[in-house]
PDB file of C-alpha atoms and ligand atoms in Angstrom:
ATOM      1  CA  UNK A   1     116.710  90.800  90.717  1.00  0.00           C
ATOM      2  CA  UNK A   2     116.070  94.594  90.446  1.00  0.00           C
ATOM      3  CA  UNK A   3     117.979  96.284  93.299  1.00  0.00           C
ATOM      4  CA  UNK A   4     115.828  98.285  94.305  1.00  0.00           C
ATOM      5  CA  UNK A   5     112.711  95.631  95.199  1.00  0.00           C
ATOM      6  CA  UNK A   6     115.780  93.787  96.606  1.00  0.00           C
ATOM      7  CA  UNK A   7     116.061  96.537  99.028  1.00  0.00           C
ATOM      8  CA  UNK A   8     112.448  96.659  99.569  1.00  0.00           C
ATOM      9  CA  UNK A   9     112.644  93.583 100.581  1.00  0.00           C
ATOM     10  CA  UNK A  10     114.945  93.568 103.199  1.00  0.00           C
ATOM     11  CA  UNK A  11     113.454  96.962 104.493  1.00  0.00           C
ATOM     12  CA  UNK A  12     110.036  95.050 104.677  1.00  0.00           C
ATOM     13  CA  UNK A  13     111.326  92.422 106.163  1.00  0.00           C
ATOM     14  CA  UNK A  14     112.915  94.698 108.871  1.00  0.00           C
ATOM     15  CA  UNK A  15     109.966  97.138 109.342  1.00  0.00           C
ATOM     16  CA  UNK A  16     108.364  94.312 110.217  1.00  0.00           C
ATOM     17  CA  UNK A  17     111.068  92.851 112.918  1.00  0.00           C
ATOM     18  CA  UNK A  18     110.956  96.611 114.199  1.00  0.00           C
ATOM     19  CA  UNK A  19     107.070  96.517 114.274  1.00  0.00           C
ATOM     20  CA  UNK A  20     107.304  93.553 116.116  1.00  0.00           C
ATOM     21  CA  UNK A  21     110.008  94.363 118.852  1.00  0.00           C
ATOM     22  CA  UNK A  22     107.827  97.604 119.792  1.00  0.00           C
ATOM     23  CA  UNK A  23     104.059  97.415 119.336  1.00  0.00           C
ATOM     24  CA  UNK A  24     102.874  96.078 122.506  1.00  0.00           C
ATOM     25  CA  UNK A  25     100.500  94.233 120.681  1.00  0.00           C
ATOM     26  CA  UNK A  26     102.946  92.149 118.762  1.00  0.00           C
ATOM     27  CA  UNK A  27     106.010  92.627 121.356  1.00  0.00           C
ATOM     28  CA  UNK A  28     103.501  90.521 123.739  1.00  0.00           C
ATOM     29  CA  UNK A  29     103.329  87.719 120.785  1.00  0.00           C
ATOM     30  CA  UNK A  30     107.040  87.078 120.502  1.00  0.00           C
ATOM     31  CA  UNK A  31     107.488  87.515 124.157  1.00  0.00           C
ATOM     32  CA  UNK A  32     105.056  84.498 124.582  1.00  0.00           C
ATOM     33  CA  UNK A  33     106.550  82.444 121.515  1.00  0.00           C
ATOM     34  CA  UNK A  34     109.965  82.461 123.503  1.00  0.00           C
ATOM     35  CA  UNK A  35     111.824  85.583 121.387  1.00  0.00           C
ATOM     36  CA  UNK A  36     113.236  88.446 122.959  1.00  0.00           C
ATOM     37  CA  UNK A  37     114.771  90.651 120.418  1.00  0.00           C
ATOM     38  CA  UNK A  38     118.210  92.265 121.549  1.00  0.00           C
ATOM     39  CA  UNK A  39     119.350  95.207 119.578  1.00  0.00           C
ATOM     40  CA  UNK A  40     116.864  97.369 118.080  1.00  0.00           C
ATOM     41  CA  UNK A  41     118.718 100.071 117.839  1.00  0.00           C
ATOM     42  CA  UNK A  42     121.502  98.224 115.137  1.00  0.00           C
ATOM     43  CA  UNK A  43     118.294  96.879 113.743  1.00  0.00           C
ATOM     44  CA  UNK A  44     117.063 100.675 113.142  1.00  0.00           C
ATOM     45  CA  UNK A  45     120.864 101.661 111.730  1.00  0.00           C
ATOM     46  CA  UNK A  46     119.968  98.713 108.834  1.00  0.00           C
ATOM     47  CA  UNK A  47     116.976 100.222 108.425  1.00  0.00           C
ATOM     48  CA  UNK A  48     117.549 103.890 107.951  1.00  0.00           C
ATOM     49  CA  UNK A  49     120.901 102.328 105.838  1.00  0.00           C
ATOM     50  CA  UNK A  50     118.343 100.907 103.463  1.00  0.00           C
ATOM     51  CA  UNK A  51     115.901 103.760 103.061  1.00  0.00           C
ATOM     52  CA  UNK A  52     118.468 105.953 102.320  1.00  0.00           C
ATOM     53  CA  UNK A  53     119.252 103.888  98.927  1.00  0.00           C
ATOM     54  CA  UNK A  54     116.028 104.322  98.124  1.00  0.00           C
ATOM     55  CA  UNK A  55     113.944 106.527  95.998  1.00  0.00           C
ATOM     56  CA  UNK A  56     111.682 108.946  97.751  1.00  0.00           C
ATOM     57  CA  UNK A  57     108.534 108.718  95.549  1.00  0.00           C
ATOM     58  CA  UNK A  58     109.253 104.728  95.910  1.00  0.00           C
ATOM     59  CA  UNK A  59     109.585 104.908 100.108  1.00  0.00           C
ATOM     60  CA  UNK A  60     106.155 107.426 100.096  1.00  0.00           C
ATOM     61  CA  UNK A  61     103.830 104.693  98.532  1.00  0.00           C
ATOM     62  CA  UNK A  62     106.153 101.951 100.500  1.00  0.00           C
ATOM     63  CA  UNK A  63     104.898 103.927 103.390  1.00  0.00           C
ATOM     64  CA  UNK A  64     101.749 104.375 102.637  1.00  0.00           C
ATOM     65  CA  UNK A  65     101.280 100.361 102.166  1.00  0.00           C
ATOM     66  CA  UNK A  66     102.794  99.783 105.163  1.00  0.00           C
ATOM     67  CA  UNK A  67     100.436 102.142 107.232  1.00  0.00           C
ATOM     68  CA  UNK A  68      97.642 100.899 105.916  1.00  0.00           C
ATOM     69  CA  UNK A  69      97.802  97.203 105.679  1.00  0.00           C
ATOM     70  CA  UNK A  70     100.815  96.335 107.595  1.00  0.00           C
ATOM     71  CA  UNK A  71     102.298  94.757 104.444  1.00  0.00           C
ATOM     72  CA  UNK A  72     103.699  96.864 101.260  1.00  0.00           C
ATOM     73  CA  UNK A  73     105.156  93.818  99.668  1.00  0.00           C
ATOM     74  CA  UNK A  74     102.837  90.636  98.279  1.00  0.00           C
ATOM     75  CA  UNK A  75     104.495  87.450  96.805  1.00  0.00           C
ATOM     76  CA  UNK A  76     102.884  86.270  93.105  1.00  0.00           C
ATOM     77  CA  UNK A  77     102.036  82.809  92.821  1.00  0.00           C
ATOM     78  CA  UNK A  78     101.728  81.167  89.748  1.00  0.00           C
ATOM     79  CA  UNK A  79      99.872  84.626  88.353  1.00  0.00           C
ATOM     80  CA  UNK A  80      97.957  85.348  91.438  1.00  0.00           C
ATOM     81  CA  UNK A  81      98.751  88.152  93.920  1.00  0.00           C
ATOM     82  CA  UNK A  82      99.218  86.960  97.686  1.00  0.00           C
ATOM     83  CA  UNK A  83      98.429  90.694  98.675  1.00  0.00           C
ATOM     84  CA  UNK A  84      94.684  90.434  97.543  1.00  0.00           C
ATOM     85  CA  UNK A  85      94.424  86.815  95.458  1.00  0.00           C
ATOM     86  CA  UNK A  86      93.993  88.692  92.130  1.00  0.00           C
ATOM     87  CA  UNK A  87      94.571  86.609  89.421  1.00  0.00           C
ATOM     88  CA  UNK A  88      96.872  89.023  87.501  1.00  0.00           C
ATOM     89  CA  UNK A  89      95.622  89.598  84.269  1.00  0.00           C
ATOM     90  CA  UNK A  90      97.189  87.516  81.348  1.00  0.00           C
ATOM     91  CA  UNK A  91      98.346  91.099  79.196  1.00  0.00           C
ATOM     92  CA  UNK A  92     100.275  92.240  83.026  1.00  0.00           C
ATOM     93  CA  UNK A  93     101.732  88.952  83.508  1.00  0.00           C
ATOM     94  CA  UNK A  94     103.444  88.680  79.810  1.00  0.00           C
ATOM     95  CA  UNK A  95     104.591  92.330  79.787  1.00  0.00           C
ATOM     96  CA  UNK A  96     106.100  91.963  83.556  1.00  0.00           C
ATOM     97  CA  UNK A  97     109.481  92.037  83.787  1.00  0.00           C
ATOM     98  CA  UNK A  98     109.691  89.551  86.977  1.00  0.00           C
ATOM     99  CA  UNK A  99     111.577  90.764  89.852  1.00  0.00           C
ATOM    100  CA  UNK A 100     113.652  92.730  86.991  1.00  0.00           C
ATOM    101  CA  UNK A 101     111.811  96.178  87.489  1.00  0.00           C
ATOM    102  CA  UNK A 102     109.656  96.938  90.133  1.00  0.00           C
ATOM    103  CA  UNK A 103     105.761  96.730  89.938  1.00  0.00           C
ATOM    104  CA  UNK A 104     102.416  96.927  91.910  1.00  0.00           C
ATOM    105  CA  UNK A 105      99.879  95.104  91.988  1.00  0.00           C
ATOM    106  CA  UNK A 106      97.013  96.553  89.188  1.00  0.00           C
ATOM    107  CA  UNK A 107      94.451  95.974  92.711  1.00  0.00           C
ATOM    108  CA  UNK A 108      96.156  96.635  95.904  1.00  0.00           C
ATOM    109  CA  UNK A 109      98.748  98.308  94.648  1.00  0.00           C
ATOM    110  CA  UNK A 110     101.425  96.400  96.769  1.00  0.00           C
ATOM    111  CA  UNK A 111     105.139  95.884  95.400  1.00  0.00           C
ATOM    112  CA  UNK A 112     105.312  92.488  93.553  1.00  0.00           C
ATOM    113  CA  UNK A 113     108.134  90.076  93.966  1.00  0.00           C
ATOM    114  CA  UNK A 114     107.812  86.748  91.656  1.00  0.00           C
ATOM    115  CA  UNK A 115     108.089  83.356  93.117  1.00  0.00           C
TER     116      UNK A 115
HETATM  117 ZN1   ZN B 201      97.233  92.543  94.856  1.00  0.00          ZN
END
């Protein structure tokens, strides 16, 4: 896998856990599902860790996903995107390179990681 979606990944996946732990909105949720997370702050050391290795043009539209829809990353599915159910178009789908470079979605312009 390209390294650098493999770092977007775990950054998503730990925006995410952040989001979680503080939004009061969310915080509430995992509070009534049983969780209780302990250590943000070594959570946030991961995560400033990670953005550092990446690219700043790559973190600003990261970012900019994030804000908007909560999600900057979408899973593909046998040629559909799980960001916005676009059924990639043939042409993108034979001239991706699958997890090897990173890519966004032609639609909603989230990161694509191949299943
Ligand atoms: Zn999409």
């Amino acid at each position: 896998m390209n390294a650098e979606l493999e770092l977007l990944i775990k950054l998503h996946d730990l925006d995410i856990m952040i989001r979680d732990a503080t939004e009061e909105q969310y915080a509430n949720e995992e509070k009534d599902m049983g969780f209780v997370l302990r250590n943000l702050t070594s959570l946030q050391q991961a995560h400033d860790k990670l953005r550092a290795q990446l690219a700043p043009e790559t973190l600003r539209h990261y970012d900019r996903l994030f804000a908007r829809y909560g999600r900057a990353i979408a899973p593909v599915n046998e040629g559909v995107c799980y960001g916005c159910f676009l059924q990639l178009p043939t042409l993108f789908v034979q001239e991706s390179k699958q997890n090897e470079g990173l890519e966004v979605c032609p639609k909603c312009r989230k990161f694509l990681y191949w299943l």
